[in-house]
mmCIF file of C-alpha atoms and ligand atoms in Angstrom:
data_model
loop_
_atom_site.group_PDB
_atom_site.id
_atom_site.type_symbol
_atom_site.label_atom_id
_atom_site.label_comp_id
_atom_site.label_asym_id
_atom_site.label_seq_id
_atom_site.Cartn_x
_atom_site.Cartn_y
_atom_site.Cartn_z
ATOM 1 C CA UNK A 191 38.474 7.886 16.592
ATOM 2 C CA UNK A 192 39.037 4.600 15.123
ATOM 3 C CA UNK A 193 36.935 2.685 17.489
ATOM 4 C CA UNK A 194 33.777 5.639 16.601
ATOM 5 C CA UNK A 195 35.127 4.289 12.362
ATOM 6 C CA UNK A 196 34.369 0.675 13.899
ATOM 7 C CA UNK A 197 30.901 1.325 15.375
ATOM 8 C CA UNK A 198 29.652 3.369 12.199
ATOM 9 C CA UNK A 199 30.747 0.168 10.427
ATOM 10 C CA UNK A 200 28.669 -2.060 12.156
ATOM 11 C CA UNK A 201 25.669 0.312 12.824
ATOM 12 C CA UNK A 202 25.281 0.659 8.520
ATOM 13 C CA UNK A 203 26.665 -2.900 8.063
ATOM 14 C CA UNK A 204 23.072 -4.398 6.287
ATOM 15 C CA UNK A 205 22.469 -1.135 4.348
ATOM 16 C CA UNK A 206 25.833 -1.147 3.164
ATOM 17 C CA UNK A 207 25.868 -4.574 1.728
ATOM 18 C CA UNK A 208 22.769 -3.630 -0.306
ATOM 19 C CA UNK A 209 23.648 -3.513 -4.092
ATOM 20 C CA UNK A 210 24.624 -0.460 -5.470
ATOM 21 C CA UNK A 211 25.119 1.453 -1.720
ATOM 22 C CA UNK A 212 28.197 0.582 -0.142
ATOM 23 C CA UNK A 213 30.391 2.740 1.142
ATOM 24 C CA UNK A 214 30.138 5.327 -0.995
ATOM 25 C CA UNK A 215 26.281 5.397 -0.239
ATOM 26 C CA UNK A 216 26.939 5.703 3.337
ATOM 27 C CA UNK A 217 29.474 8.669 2.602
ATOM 28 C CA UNK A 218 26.306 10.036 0.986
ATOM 29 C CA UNK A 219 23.847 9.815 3.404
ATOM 30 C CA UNK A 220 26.191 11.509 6.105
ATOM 31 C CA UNK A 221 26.807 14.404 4.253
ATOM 32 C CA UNK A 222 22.871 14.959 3.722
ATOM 33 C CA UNK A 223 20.701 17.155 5.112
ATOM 34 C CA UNK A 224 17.229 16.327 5.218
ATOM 35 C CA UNK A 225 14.143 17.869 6.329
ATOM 36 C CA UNK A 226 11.094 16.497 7.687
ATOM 37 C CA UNK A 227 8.432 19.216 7.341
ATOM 38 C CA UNK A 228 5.849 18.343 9.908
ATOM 39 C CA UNK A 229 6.090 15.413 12.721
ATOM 40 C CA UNK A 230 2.690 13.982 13.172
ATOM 41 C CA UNK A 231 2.228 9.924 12.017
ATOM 42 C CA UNK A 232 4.144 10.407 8.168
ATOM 43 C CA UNK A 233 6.921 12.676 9.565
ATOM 44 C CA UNK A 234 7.567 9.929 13.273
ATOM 45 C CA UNK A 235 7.734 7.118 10.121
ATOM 46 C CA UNK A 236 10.007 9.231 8.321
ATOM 47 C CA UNK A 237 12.525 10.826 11.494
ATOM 48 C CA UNK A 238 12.794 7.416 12.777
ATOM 49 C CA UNK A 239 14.195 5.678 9.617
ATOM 50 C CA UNK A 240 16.049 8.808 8.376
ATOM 51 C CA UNK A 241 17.711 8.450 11.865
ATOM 52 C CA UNK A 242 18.675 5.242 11.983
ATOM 53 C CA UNK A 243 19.728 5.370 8.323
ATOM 54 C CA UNK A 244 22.265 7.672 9.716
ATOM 55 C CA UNK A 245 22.119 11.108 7.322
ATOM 56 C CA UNK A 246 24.634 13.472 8.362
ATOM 57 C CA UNK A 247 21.635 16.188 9.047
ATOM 58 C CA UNK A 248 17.954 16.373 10.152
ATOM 59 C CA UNK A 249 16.136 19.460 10.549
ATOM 60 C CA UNK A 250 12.448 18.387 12.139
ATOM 61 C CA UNK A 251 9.733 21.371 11.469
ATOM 62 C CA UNK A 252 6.531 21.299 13.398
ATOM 63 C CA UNK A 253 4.957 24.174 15.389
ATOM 64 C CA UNK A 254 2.178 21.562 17.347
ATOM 65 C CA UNK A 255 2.252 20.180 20.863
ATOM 66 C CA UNK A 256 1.613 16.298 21.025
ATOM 67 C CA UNK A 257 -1.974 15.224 22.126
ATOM 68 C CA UNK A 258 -3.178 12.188 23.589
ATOM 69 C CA UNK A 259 -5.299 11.312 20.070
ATOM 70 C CA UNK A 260 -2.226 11.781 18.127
ATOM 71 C CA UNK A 261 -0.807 8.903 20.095
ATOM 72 C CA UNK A 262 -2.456 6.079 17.864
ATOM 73 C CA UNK A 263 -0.134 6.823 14.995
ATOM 74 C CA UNK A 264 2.473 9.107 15.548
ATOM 75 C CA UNK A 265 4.608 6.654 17.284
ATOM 76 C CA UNK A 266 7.925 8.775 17.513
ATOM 77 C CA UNK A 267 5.518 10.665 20.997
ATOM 78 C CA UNK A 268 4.627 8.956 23.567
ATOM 79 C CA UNK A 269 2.486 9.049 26.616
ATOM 80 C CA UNK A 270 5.434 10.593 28.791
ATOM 81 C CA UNK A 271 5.629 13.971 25.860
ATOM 82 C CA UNK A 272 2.293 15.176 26.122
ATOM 83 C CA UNK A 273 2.317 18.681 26.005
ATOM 84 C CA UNK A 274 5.358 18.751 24.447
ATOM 85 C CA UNK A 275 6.725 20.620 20.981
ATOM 86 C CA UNK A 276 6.321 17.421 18.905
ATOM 87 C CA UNK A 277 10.064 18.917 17.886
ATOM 88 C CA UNK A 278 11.334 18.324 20.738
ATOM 89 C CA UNK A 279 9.666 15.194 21.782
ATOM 90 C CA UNK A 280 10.988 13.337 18.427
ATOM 91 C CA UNK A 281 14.408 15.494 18.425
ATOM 92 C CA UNK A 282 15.047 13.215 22.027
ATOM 93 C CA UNK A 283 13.958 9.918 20.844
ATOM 94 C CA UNK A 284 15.744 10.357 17.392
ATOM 95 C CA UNK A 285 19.603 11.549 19.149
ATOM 96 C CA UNK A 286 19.210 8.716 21.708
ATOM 97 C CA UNK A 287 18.621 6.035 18.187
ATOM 98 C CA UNK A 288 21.560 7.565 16.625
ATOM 99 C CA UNK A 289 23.805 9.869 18.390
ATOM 100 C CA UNK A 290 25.853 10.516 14.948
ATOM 101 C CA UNK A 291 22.947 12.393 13.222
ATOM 102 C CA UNK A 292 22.421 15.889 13.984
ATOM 103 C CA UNK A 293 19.000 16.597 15.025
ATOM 104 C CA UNK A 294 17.589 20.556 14.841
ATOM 105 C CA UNK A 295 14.340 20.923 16.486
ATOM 106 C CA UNK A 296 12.729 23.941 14.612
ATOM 107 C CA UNK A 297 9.434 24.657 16.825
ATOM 108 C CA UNK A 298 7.649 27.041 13.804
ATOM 109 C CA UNK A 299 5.200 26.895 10.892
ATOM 110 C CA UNK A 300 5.854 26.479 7.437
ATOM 111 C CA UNK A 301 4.208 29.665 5.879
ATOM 112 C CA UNK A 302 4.823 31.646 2.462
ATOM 113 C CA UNK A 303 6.900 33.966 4.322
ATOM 114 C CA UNK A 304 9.201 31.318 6.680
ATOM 115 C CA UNK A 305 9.714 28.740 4.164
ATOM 116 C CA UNK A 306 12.624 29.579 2.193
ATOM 117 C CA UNK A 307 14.431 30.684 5.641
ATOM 118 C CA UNK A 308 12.862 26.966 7.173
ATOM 119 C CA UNK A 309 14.385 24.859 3.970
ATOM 120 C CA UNK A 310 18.031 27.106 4.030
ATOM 121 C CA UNK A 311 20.796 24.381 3.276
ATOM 122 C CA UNK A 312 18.333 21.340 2.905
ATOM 123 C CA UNK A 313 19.126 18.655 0.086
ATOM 124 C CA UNK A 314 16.091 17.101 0.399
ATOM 125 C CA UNK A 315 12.059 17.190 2.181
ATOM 126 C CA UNK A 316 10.194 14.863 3.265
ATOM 127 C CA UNK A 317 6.310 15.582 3.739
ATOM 128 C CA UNK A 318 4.867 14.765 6.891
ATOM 129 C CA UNK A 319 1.785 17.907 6.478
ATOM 130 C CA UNK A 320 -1.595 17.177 7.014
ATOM 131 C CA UNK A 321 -2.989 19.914 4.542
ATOM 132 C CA UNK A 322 -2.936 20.628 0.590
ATOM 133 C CA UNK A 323 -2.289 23.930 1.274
ATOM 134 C CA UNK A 324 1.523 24.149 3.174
ATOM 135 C CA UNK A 325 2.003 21.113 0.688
ATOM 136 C CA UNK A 326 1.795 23.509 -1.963
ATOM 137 C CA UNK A 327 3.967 25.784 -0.295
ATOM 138 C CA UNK A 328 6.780 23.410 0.088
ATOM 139 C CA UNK A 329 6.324 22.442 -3.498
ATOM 140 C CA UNK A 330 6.769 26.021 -4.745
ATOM 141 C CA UNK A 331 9.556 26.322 -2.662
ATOM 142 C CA UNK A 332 11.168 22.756 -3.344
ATOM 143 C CA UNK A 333 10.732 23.837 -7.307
ATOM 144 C CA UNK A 334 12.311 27.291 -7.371
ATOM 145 C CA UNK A 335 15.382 25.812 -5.240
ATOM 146 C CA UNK A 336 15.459 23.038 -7.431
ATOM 147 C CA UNK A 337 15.632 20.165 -4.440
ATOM 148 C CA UNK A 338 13.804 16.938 -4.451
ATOM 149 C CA UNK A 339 10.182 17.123 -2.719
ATOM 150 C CA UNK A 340 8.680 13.776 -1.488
ATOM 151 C CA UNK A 341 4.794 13.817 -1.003
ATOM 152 C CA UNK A 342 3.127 11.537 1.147
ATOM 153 C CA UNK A 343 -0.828 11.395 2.518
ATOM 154 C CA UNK A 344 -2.790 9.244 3.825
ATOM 155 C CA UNK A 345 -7.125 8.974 4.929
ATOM 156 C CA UNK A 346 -7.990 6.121 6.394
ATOM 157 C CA UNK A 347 -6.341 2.674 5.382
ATOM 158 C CA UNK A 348 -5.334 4.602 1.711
ATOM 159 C CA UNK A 349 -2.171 6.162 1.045
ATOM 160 C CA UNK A 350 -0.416 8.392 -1.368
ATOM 161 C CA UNK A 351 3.318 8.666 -2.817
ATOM 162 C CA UNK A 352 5.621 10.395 -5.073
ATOM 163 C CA UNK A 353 8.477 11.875 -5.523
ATOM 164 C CA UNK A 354 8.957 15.177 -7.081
ATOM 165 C CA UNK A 355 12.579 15.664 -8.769
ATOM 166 C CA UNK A 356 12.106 19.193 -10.355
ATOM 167 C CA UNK A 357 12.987 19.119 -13.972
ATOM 168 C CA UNK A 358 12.899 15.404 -13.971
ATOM 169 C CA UNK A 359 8.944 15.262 -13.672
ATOM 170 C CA UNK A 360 6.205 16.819 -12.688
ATOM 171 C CA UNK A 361 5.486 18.820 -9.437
ATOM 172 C CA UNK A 362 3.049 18.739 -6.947
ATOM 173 C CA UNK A 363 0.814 21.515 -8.466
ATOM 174 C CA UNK A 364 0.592 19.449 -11.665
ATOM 175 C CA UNK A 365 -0.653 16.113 -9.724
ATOM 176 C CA UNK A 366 -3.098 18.513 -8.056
ATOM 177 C CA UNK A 367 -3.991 21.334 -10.148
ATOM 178 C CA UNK A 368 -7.415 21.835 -8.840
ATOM 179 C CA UNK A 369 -7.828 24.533 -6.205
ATOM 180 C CA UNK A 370 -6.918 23.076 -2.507
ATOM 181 C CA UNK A 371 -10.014 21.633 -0.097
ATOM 182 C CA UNK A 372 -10.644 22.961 3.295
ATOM 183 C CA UNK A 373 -8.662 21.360 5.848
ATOM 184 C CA UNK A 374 -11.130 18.614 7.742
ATOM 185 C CA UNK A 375 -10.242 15.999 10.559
ATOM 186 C CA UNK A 376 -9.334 12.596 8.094
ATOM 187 C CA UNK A 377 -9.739 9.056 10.197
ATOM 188 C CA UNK A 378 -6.334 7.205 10.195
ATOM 189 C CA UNK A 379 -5.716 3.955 10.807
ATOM 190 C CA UNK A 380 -2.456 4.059 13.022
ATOM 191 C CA UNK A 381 -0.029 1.643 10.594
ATOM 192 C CA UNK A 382 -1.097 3.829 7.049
ATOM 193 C CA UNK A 383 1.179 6.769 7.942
ATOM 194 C CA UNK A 384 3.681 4.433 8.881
ATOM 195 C CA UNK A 385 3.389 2.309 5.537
ATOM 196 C CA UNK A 386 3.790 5.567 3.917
ATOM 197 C CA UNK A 387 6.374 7.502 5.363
ATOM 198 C CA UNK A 388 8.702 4.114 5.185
ATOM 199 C CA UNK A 389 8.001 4.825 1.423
ATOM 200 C CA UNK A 390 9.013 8.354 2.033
ATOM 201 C CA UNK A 391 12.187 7.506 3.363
ATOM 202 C CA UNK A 392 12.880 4.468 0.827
ATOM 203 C CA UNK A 393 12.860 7.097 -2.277
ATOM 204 C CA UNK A 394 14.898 9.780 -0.007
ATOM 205 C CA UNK A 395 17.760 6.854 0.605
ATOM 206 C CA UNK A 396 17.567 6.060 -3.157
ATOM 207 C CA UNK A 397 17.830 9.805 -4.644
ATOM 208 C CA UNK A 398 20.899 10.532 -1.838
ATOM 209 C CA UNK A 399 22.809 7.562 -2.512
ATOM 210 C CA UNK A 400 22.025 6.917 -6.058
ATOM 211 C CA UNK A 401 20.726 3.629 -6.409
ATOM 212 C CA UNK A 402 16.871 2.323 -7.601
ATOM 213 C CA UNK A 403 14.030 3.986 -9.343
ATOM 214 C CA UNK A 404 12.654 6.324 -7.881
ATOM 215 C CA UNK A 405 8.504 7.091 -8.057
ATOM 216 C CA UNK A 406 9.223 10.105 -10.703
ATOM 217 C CA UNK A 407 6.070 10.772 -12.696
ATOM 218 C CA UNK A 408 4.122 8.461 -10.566
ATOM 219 C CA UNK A 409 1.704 8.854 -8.013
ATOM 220 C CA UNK A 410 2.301 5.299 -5.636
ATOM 221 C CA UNK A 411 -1.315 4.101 -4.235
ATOM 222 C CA UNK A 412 -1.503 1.872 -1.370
ATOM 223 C CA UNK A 413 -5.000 0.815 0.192
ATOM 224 C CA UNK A 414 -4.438 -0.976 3.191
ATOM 225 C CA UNK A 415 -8.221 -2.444 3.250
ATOM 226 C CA UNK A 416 -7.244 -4.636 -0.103
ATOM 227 C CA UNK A 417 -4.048 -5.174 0.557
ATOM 228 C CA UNK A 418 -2.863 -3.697 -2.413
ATOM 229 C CA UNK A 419 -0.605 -1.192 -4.193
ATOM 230 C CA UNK A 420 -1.643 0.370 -7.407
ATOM 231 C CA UNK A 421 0.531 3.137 -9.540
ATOM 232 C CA UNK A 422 -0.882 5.937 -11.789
ATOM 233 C CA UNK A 423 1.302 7.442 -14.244
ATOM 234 C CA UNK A 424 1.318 11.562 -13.801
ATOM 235 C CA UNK A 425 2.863 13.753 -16.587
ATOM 236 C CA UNK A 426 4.095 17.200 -16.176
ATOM 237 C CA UNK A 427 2.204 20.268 -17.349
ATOM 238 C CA UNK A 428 3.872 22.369 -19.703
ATOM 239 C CA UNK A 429 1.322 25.039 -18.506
ATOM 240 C CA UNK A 430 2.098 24.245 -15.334
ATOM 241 C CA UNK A 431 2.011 27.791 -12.626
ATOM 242 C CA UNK A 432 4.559 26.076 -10.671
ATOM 243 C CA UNK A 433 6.939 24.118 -12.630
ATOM 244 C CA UNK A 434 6.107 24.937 -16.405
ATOM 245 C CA UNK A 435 8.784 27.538 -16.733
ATOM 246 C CA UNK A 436 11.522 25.662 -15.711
ATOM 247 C CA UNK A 437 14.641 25.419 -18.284
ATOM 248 C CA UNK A 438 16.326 22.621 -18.952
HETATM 249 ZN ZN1 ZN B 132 4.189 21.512 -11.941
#
């Protein structure tokens, strides 16, 4: 028992000496549970660190197989999985980087009707979706249970962040009011997921253990082709269909 105390010690050592996280922090983080709604390039990013962060839960949601032209990105699957429930592939890799995290490998879709029984227990989601639409499904569901939502998406060498903190500022559906495009096939450069789920993961560490500022109320832009990162304040909409009711 106290040689397991020894190893935990040494496997959080860095994290723990960073200001504000300590201990405490690390108490924290293993009493989370987190979920990772979709495991494509964003959601290997996001499993990987989560993992090796050591939270006390993971639940991994995908319903896909991995593909050879997923390979490029989602670096969690490799050559050896194809075929395989992406679940199941990433569940492997992610108990073998961390055997003190437990990993559930839920092989279904997120859909109006399996979403609140998908997100049962969870603290916190991370997005790793590749369409508006279950987005705005996790949102609603993320809002009602009143749980912290981060978004993440990326085309190309671009990327896009924030964190959602119902009652603390505005949801998804008030970034994105519009109506949602049709799904399409986006180019991705392999390392933009990865940029952006690391971003996932630094605001999920934050809001667990306490420390930083998270990207409330701001919508994080990163464009890989300039090398740049630009922010654009977002404010929530008091007419809002998802979130404008809430009280206080
Ligand atoms: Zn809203």
């Amino acid at each position: 028992m106290e040689r397991s105390l020894d190893q935990e010690f040494l496997r959080y050592d860095r994290q723990m000496m960073v200001r504000g996280f300590g201990l405490e922090g690390q108490k924290r983080l293993k009493q989370a549970r987190v979920a990772v709604a979709g495991i494509g390039g964003l959601g290997s990013a996001a499993s990987l660190y989560l993992t090796a962060a050591g939270v006390g839960y993971l639940r991994l949601i995908d319903y896909d197989v991995v593909e050879l032209s997923n390979l490029n990105r989602q670096v969690v699957h490799w050559s050896t999985d194809l075929e395989r429930p992406k679940v199941e592939s990433a569940a492997m890799k992610l108990t073998q980087l961390n055997p003190e995290v437990k990993v559930d490998a839920v092989n279904e879709t997120i859909t109006k009707d399996s979403v609140t029984k998908l997100l049962e227990g969870i603290d916190l989601v991370l997005d790793g979706q590749d369409t508006l639409q279950t987005r705005m499904i996790i949102n609603e569901e993320c809002v009602r249970r009143r749980i912290p939502y981060i978004y993440a998406a990326v085309y190309g060498l671009e990327g896009y962040m924030t964190t959602i903190v119902p009652h603390a500022g505005p949801c998804l559906k008030c970034v994105y009011p519009a109506e949602c495009p049709q799904p399409e096939k986006v180019p991705v450069l392999g390392p933009t997921p990865g940029v952006m789920g690391c971003l996932e993961v630094t605001d999920a560490l934050k809001l667990l253990t306490g420390i930083g500022r998270p990207a409330i109320g701001r919508l994080i832009v990163y464009d890989g082709e300039r090398m740049s990162f630009q922010e654009v304040v977002i404010k929530r909409n008091p007419r809002c269909p998802v979130c404008g009711k809430l009280k206080k």
